[in-house]
GROMACS .gro file of C-alpha atoms in nm:
model
  340
    1MET     CA    1   0.941   0.187  -1.998
    2ASN     CA    2   0.592   0.246  -1.860
    3LEU     CA    3   0.614   0.169  -1.486
    4SER     CA    4   0.238   0.124  -1.464
    5ILE     CA    5   0.245  -0.188  -1.681
    6MET     CA    6   0.577  -0.335  -1.564
    7THR     CA    7   0.566  -0.675  -1.397
    8ILE     CA    8   0.718  -0.724  -1.052
    9ARG     CA    9   1.012  -0.901  -1.216
   10GLU     CA   10   1.071  -0.615  -1.456
   11ARG     CA   11   1.063  -0.365  -1.170
   12GLN     CA   12   1.322  -0.573  -0.986
   13GLU     CA   13   1.541  -0.584  -1.296
   14GLN     CA   14   1.505  -0.207  -1.334
   15TRP     CA   15   1.604  -0.165  -0.969
   16GLU     CA   16   1.917  -0.376  -1.031
   17LYS     CA   17   2.016  -0.158  -1.328
   18GLU     CA   18   1.981   0.159  -1.120
   19ARG     CA   19   2.127   0.044  -0.788
   20LEU     CA   20   2.378  -0.238  -0.832
   21SER     CA   21   2.749  -0.204  -0.903
   22GLU     CA   22   2.867  -0.181  -1.261
   23TYR     CA   23   3.044  -0.512  -1.193
   24ALA     CA   24   2.733  -0.696  -1.070
   25ALA     CA   25   2.572  -0.974  -1.273
   26LEU     CA   26   2.233  -0.828  -1.362
   27SER     CA   27   1.940  -1.067  -1.387
   28TYR     CA   28   1.842  -0.905  -1.715
   29ASN     CA   29   2.176  -1.005  -1.869
   30THR     CA   30   2.177  -1.372  -1.774
   31LYS     CA   31   2.309  -1.611  -2.037
   32GLY     CA   32   1.997  -1.811  -1.970
   33ARG     CA   33   1.913  -2.179  -1.926
   34GLU     CA   34   1.994  -2.484  -2.136
   35VAL     CA   35   1.621  -2.530  -2.194
   36TYR     CA   36   1.438  -2.205  -2.260
   37GLU     CA   37   1.158  -2.107  -2.020
   38GLU     CA   38   0.919  -1.819  -2.034
   39PRO     CA   39   1.018  -1.550  -1.780
   40CYS     CA   40   0.828  -1.542  -1.452
   41ASP     CA   41   0.622  -1.227  -1.397
   42MET     CA   42   0.723  -1.209  -1.028
   43ARG     CA   43   1.073  -1.352  -0.988
   44THR     CA   44   1.400  -1.282  -1.165
   45PRO     CA   45   1.587  -1.581  -1.314
   46TYR     CA   46   1.824  -1.598  -1.014
   47GLN     CA   47   1.537  -1.582  -0.765
   48ARG     CA   48   1.376  -1.876  -0.944
   49ASP     CA   49   1.703  -2.069  -0.923
   50ARG     CA   50   1.733  -2.000  -0.552
   51ASP     CA   51   1.380  -2.130  -0.495
   52ARG     CA   52   1.437  -2.441  -0.704
   53ILE     CA   53   1.749  -2.531  -0.508
   54LEU     CA   54   1.584  -2.460  -0.174
   55HIS     CA   55   1.290  -2.689  -0.255
   56SER     CA   56   1.499  -2.971  -0.402
   57LYS     CA   57   1.534  -3.312  -0.240
   58SER     CA   58   1.912  -3.288  -0.256
   59PHE     CA   59   1.908  -2.971  -0.049
   60ARG     CA   60   1.690  -3.128   0.219
   61ARG     CA   61   1.919  -3.430   0.246
   62LEU     CA   62   2.211  -3.206   0.344
   63LYS     CA   63   2.072  -3.186   0.699
   64HIS     CA   64   2.171  -3.550   0.754
   65LYS     CA   65   2.516  -3.537   0.593
   66THR     CA   66   2.846  -3.496   0.777
   67GLN     CA   67   3.036  -3.168   0.760
   68VAL     CA   68   3.359  -3.266   0.941
   69PHE     CA   69   3.276  -3.472   1.247
   70LEU     CA   70   3.128  -3.815   1.179
   71ALA     CA   71   2.830  -3.900   1.401
   72PRO     CA   72   2.907  -3.644   1.675
   73GLU     CA   73   2.718  -3.669   2.001
   74GLY     CA   74   2.548  -3.333   2.036
   75ASP     CA   75   2.293  -3.114   1.863
   76HIS     CA   76   2.519  -2.818   1.791
   77TYR     CA   77   2.781  -2.959   1.556
   78ARG     CA   78   2.754  -2.843   1.198
   79THR     CA   79   2.604  -3.057   0.926
   80ARG     CA   80   2.641  -3.002   0.554
   81LEU     CA   81   2.312  -2.809   0.562
   82THR     CA   82   2.410  -2.569   0.842
   83HIS     CA   83   2.743  -2.514   0.667
   84THR     CA   84   2.555  -2.424   0.349
   85LEU     CA   85   2.335  -2.176   0.536
   86GLU     CA   86   2.637  -2.012   0.700
   87VAL     CA   87   2.809  -1.979   0.361
   88SER     CA   88   2.492  -1.820   0.225
   89GLN     CA   89   2.470  -1.570   0.511
   90ILE     CA   90   2.835  -1.465   0.479
   91ALA     CA   91   2.816  -1.441   0.101
   92ARG     CA   92   2.496  -1.237   0.106
   93SER     CA   93   2.647  -0.993   0.357
   94ILE     CA   94   2.948  -0.938   0.133
   95ALA     CA   95   2.740  -0.912  -0.186
   96ARG     CA   96   2.505  -0.660  -0.030
   97ALA     CA   97   2.793  -0.443   0.089
   98LEU     CA   98   2.955  -0.453  -0.255
   99ARG     CA   99   2.625  -0.384  -0.435
  100LEU     CA  100   2.642  -0.717  -0.618
  101ASN     CA  101   2.348  -0.938  -0.709
  102GLU     CA  102   2.241  -1.089  -0.379
  103ASP     CA  103   1.993  -1.329  -0.540
  104LEU     CA  104   2.258  -1.482  -0.765
  105THR     CA  105   2.498  -1.502  -0.472
  106GLU     CA  106   2.241  -1.680  -0.258
  107ALA     CA  107   2.149  -1.929  -0.532
  108ILE     CA  108   2.514  -2.027  -0.583
  109ALA     CA  109   2.574  -2.056  -0.210
  110LEU     CA  110   2.268  -2.273  -0.149
  111GLY     CA  111   2.360  -2.504  -0.436
  112HIS     CA  112   2.736  -2.528  -0.396
  113ASP     CA  113   2.742  -2.851  -0.190
  114LEU     CA  114   2.437  -3.036  -0.325
  115GLY     CA  115   2.665  -3.311  -0.455
  116HIS     CA  116   2.840  -3.391  -0.131
  117THR     CA  117   2.841  -3.753  -0.022
  118PRO     CA  118   2.750  -3.905   0.314
  119PHE     CA  119   3.037  -3.878   0.563
  120GLY     CA  120   3.188  -3.564   0.414
  121HIS     CA  121   3.517  -3.579   0.230
  122ALA     CA  122   3.572  -3.937   0.348
  123GLY     CA  123   3.274  -4.038   0.136
  124GLU     CA  124   3.400  -3.831  -0.155
  125ASP     CA  125   3.739  -4.003  -0.135
  126ALA     CA  126   3.572  -4.347  -0.120
  127LEU     CA  127   3.367  -4.293  -0.437
  128ASN     CA  128   3.660  -4.129  -0.615
  129GLU     CA  129   3.868  -4.441  -0.545
  130ALA     CA  130   3.590  -4.689  -0.627
  131CYS     CA  131   3.448  -4.541  -0.947
  132LYS     CA  132   3.656  -4.556  -1.265
  133TYR     CA  133   3.516  -4.217  -1.368
  134GLY     CA  134   3.631  -4.058  -1.041
  135PHE     CA  135   3.414  -3.845  -0.816
  136ARG     CA  136   3.431  -3.476  -0.726
  137HIS     CA  137   3.153  -3.319  -0.523
  138TYR     CA  138   3.145  -2.991  -0.718
  139GLU     CA  139   3.092  -3.179  -1.044
  140GLN     CA  140   2.827  -3.392  -0.876
  141SER     CA  141   2.649  -3.074  -0.761
  142VAL     CA  142   2.624  -2.969  -1.125
  143ARG     CA  143   2.511  -3.318  -1.227
  144ILE     CA  144   2.233  -3.301  -0.968
  145ALA     CA  145   2.123  -2.961  -1.096
  146LYS     CA  146   2.134  -3.063  -1.463
  147ILE     CA  147   2.011  -3.422  -1.454
  148LEU     CA  148   1.931  -3.596  -1.127
  149GLU     CA  149   1.673  -3.372  -0.963
  150LYS     CA  150   1.306  -3.399  -1.061
  151ASP     CA  151   1.337  -3.762  -1.177
  152GLY     CA  152   1.593  -3.695  -1.446
  153GLU     CA  153   1.468  -3.358  -1.563
  154GLY     CA  154   1.710  -3.150  -1.356
  155LEU     CA  155   1.651  -2.801  -1.220
  156ASN     CA  156   1.740  -2.619  -1.544
  157LEU     CA  157   1.937  -2.349  -1.360
  158THR     CA  158   2.088  -2.044  -1.527
  159TRP     CA  159   2.440  -2.051  -1.666
  160GLU     CA  160   2.572  -1.814  -1.398
  161VAL     CA  161   2.449  -2.030  -1.109
  162ILE     CA  162   2.592  -2.348  -1.262
  163ASP     CA  163   2.925  -2.170  -1.320
  164GLY     CA  164   2.938  -2.053  -0.958
  165ILE     CA  165   2.858  -2.398  -0.821
  166LEU     CA  166   3.118  -2.570  -1.038
  167ASN     CA  167   3.391  -2.318  -0.955
  168HIS     CA  168   3.345  -2.277  -0.579
  169ARG     CA  169   3.639  -2.512  -0.517
  170THR     CA  170   3.979  -2.373  -0.418
  171SER     CA  171   4.120  -2.408  -0.770
  172GLY     CA  172   3.805  -2.270  -0.934
  173ASN     CA  173   3.774  -1.939  -1.116
  174PRO     CA  174   3.409  -1.825  -1.121
  175SER     CA  175   3.302  -1.604  -1.410
  176THR     CA  176   3.099  -1.365  -1.194
  177LEU     CA  177   3.196  -1.164  -0.888
  178GLU     CA  178   2.901  -1.325  -0.710
  179GLY     CA  179   3.060  -1.665  -0.770
  180LYS     CA  180   3.392  -1.534  -0.642
  181VAL     CA  181   3.219  -1.411  -0.326
  182VAL     CA  182   3.075  -1.759  -0.262
  183ARG     CA  183   3.413  -1.924  -0.327
  184LEU     CA  184   3.576  -1.713  -0.054
  185SER     CA  185   3.274  -1.731   0.178
  186ASP     CA  186   3.292  -2.111   0.171
  187LYS     CA  187   3.644  -2.100   0.313
  188ILE     CA  188   3.559  -1.833   0.567
  189ALA     CA  189   3.262  -2.036   0.687
  190TYR     CA  190   3.424  -2.375   0.722
  191ILE     CA  191   3.747  -2.250   0.879
  192ASN     CA  192   3.556  -2.065   1.148
  193HIS     CA  193   3.277  -2.310   1.221
  194ASP     CA  194   3.520  -2.601   1.218
  195ILE     CA  195   3.729  -2.422   1.481
  196ASP     CA  196   3.410  -2.377   1.684
  197ASP     CA  197   3.316  -2.746   1.649
  198ALA     CA  198   3.670  -2.860   1.729
  199ILE     CA  199   3.667  -2.653   2.049
  200ARG     CA  200   3.325  -2.796   2.136
  201GLY     CA  201   3.464  -3.145   2.080
  202THR     CA  202   3.769  -3.072   2.303
  203ILE     CA  203   4.006  -3.134   2.012
  204LEU     CA  204   4.130  -2.773   2.029
  205LYS     CA  205   4.133  -2.483   2.267
  206GLU     CA  206   4.116  -2.127   2.139
  207GLU     CA  207   4.468  -2.064   2.268
  208ASP     CA  208   4.601  -2.353   2.055
  209LEU     CA  209   4.551  -2.147   1.740
  210PRO     CA  210   4.879  -1.990   1.624
  211LYS     CA  211   4.915  -1.644   1.773
  212GLN     CA  212   5.067  -1.512   1.450
  213TYR     CA  213   4.724  -1.563   1.290
  214THR     CA  214   4.493  -1.477   1.578
  215ASP     CA  215   4.676  -1.146   1.625
  216ILE     CA  216   4.552  -1.055   1.277
  217LEU     CA  217   4.215  -1.232   1.256
  218GLY     CA  218   4.096  -1.225   1.617
  219THR     CA  219   4.053  -1.462   1.909
  220SER     CA  220   3.690  -1.569   1.862
  221VAL     CA  221   3.469  -1.687   1.577
  222LYS     CA  222   3.284  -1.356   1.586
  223GLU     CA  223   3.604  -1.151   1.560
  224ARG     CA  224   3.748  -1.365   1.281
  225LEU     CA  225   3.431  -1.351   1.075
  226ASP     CA  226   3.411  -0.975   1.116
  227THR     CA  227   3.778  -0.929   1.021
  228MET     CA  228   3.760  -1.141   0.707
  229ILE     CA  229   3.428  -1.005   0.581
  230ARG     CA  230   3.530  -0.643   0.637
  231ASP     CA  231   3.865  -0.706   0.470
  232ILE     CA  232   3.700  -0.843   0.155
  233VAL     CA  233   3.454  -0.555   0.139
  234ASN     CA  234   3.720  -0.288   0.196
  235ASN     CA  235   3.955  -0.435  -0.066
  236SER     CA  236   3.691  -0.517  -0.329
  237PHE     CA  237   3.454  -0.220  -0.324
  238ASP     CA  238   3.397  -0.080  -0.674
  239LYS     CA  239   3.661  -0.313  -0.818
  240PRO     CA  240   3.624  -0.582  -1.086
  241ASP     CA  241   3.750  -0.859  -0.856
  242ILE     CA  242   3.695  -1.004  -0.508
  243VAL     CA  243   4.016  -0.990  -0.308
  244MET     CA  244   4.154  -0.986   0.045
  245SER     CA  245   4.452  -0.793   0.175
  246LYS     CA  246   4.774  -0.992   0.167
  247GLU     CA  247   4.802  -0.989   0.547
  248VAL     CA  248   4.451  -1.122   0.613
  249GLU     CA  249   4.464  -1.373   0.330
  250GLU     CA  250   4.792  -1.519   0.455
  251ALA     CA  251   4.651  -1.542   0.808
  252MET     CA  252   4.337  -1.716   0.677
  253LEU     CA  253   4.537  -1.965   0.470
  254GLY     CA  254   4.774  -2.024   0.760
  255THR     CA  255   4.479  -2.101   0.987
  256ARG     CA  256   4.343  -2.336   0.719
  257ARG     CA  257   4.675  -2.523   0.709
  258PHE     CA  258   4.669  -2.549   1.087
  259MET     CA  259   4.317  -2.696   1.075
  260PHE     CA  260   4.423  -2.956   0.820
  261GLN     CA  261   4.712  -3.063   1.041
  262HIS     CA  262   4.530  -3.065   1.373
  263VAL     CA  263   4.161  -3.127   1.298
  264TYR     CA  264   4.081  -3.247   0.947
  265LYS     CA  265   4.344  -3.523   0.969
  266ASP     CA  266   4.335  -3.563   1.347
  267ASN     CA  267   4.304  -3.924   1.465
  268ILE     CA  268   4.052  -3.838   1.737
  269ALA     CA  269   3.819  -3.651   1.507
  270LYS     CA  270   3.854  -3.883   1.211
  271TYR     CA  271   3.894  -4.230   1.361
  272GLU     CA  272   3.565  -4.356   1.212
  273GLU     CA  273   3.648  -4.247   0.858
  274VAL     CA  274   3.818  -4.575   0.764
  275LYS     CA  275   3.497  -4.760   0.850
  276ALA     CA  276   3.282  -4.513   0.656
  277LYS     CA  277   3.501  -4.538   0.345
  278SER     CA  278   3.501  -4.918   0.358
  279MET     CA  279   3.124  -4.925   0.398
  280LEU     CA  280   3.059  -4.697   0.099
  281LYS     CA  281   3.301  -4.892  -0.120
  282GLN     CA  282   3.120  -5.216  -0.032
  283LEU     CA  283   2.786  -5.055  -0.114
  284TYR     CA  284   2.927  -4.936  -0.446
  285ALA     CA  285   3.053  -5.285  -0.536
  286TYR     CA  286   2.722  -5.443  -0.433
  287TYR     CA  287   2.502  -5.217  -0.642
  288LEU     CA  288   2.736  -5.238  -0.940
  289GLU     CA  289   2.695  -5.616  -0.929
  290ASN     CA  290   2.321  -5.592  -0.857
  291ILE     CA  291   2.202  -5.306  -1.076
  292ASP     CA  292   1.842  -5.425  -1.052
  293LYS     CA  293   1.846  -5.335  -0.681
  294LEU     CA  294   1.871  -4.963  -0.761
  295PRO     CA  295   1.555  -4.753  -0.722
  296GLU     CA  296   1.353  -4.709  -1.041
  297GLU     CA  297   1.452  -4.344  -1.088
  298TYR     CA  298   1.818  -4.449  -1.110
  299LEU     CA  299   1.751  -4.750  -1.332
  300SER     CA  300   1.578  -4.518  -1.577
  301LEU     CA  301   1.899  -4.315  -1.607
  302ILE     CA  302   2.071  -4.627  -1.738
  303GLU     CA  303   1.784  -4.755  -1.950
  304LYS     CA  304   1.648  -4.431  -2.095
  305ARG     CA  305   1.948  -4.195  -2.091
  306ASN     CA  306   2.222  -4.455  -2.147
  307GLU     CA  307   2.414  -4.328  -1.846
  308PRO     CA  308   2.705  -4.557  -1.742
  309ALA     CA  309   2.612  -4.793  -1.460
  310GLU     CA  310   2.922  -4.694  -1.264
  311ARG     CA  311   2.819  -4.330  -1.268
  312VAL     CA  312   2.460  -4.402  -1.171
  313VAL     CA  313   2.566  -4.618  -0.876
  314CYS     CA  314   2.781  -4.321  -0.767
  315ASP     CA  315   2.476  -4.097  -0.802
  316TYR     CA  316   2.270  -4.321  -0.575
  317ILE     CA  317   2.532  -4.359  -0.302
  318ALA     CA  318   2.636  -3.993  -0.312
  319GLY     CA  319   2.275  -3.893  -0.260
  320MET     CA  320   2.240  -4.101   0.056
  321SER     CA  321   2.239  -3.941   0.399
  322ASP     CA  322   2.479  -4.078   0.660
  323GLY     CA  323   2.205  -4.269   0.838
  324TYR     CA  324   2.047  -4.408   0.522
  325SER     CA  325   2.379  -4.545   0.397
  326VAL     CA  326   2.430  -4.723   0.730
  327SER     CA  327   2.079  -4.870   0.721
  328LYS     CA  328   2.128  -4.994   0.362
  329PHE     CA  329   2.461  -5.150   0.459
  330GLU     CA  330   2.299  -5.329   0.753
  331GLU     CA  331   2.010  -5.444   0.535
  332ILE     CA  332   2.246  -5.591   0.276
  333PHE     CA  333   2.544  -5.719   0.475
  334VAL     CA  334   2.448  -5.769   0.841
  335PRO     CA  335   2.284  -6.105   0.929
  336LYS     CA  336   1.941  -6.081   1.086
  337ALA     CA  337   1.772  -6.292   1.350
  338TRP     CA  338   1.511  -6.535   1.217
  339LYS     CA  339   1.228  -6.741   1.354
  340LEU     CA  340   1.082  -7.075   1.255
   0.00000   0.00000   0.00000
């Protein structure tokens, strides 16, 4: 190929062929998009996907959605957006060290939680119980990418990015190593930052963590992150899979179980969840009975795409930020003062 007439994208694709691991997902080999688009002369397909996710409305709304702690008083607790950025940073570090496709990794990481509801997993549980079709945030993330963004047009992401987003859950099995990196990075991120937030909220002290796990992983967020990331890199380099050593993986999973017992289901941290779930269920019932109250972009999904009303109401409520859902609830259900 004549380098003098290559586009910037083609040079990047050539660089990937020459420098990345034999197990990396090369941009040149993407399975493509559901709707064909002419290639960009500057950006690879995965770079375009990253940019589309970053500039989407759903991504921006993550800054006002709960990660673990509902309505915490303080500026330094994680939100769904800061969690996403931490996952992206961890995943990119691992992908770079393993000579995988960092652009694909970043796109998956940035998009993996687009479908999360207000009030974290409490909101997810509420919609799953209320909607006859069920609700799972990873499926909703794909629905956002394929349909809901851009007024029903979707983002038209590549197959590899969609696959990574859908399979980032614990039981998922991503088709690319980049997707596998994000799947593990998600756990590494939330275990460690949730420990940090729990300590900040005086729910835990560092010394409360089981010594059998901290002896292996470390006694600070910094040490634990370094241990887990290095372990993945050392055990996955030039291999067709992303794995951890048995010792570190068992310590990570043990710490995760501890967090479920003492933080994720802790009465102090989660005492407002019952209210949040009840509120979202009432909003769901209201909009299902009053479909005409939905914004026009959601009504068009029912009228023009024949989407089920139950699913579209889920779409609307899932897309709300914590604060917006509260304000809509107050607008609909809370009596207001009046004047003659």
